[in-house]
């Protein structure tokens, strides 16, 4: 899910083929039309955010193994929020550096090696 969010809201404009690629699906998969529609909706959201004139961005930054910062991160519902973050499932959404939606993070113990 984190990779799909990154394909939709990361630095590059979203494309259906990228969504399919992160899911490990071929270009002609039956999900291709849904991936294209999802990408179009994400692009529309990005354009609407840009039209406000306010600086807005989706934040995927996370240092694995560090504790969650409650003001802009929260554990994924099935995760123990007292454990350190491992990877981002859904990015934080910030407008003018104000958090409108916190990051959703998978937490857990680091596995060496």
Steps between C-alpha positions, in 0.01 A plus 500: 500500500789733579646445153163575339472825699852590395414438134191722534632780723880484471712745300394372155156543344291188553450251218294183497795296374704599807220388733487167319879466513518542879225239530700265279225491236553512121382794291208298358374377837123532560584753775656737242183707455460539877867595537456760226190640668677513838794683341265751337330569833838547672609739225177697543561525877854620436376763254229621738758533779728701270215734403462616861833678474605361838812287532374144545675164485475136595779398736642148473813568706572248775814377671443130567557401861411839650203566727190655344457875530141533620442843347530368144520118515278222629524125497297298252194367693633144524844619619630573849561876506754461783737314265728686258391585146611267221339639182232744385167357393331835426672839488428801717324786321629847590377841388718798586684264739178427692416131527157420356548124498768314693723232350378146552803290591562129537685446827698210633833378620792530259635173369882509471662436164 
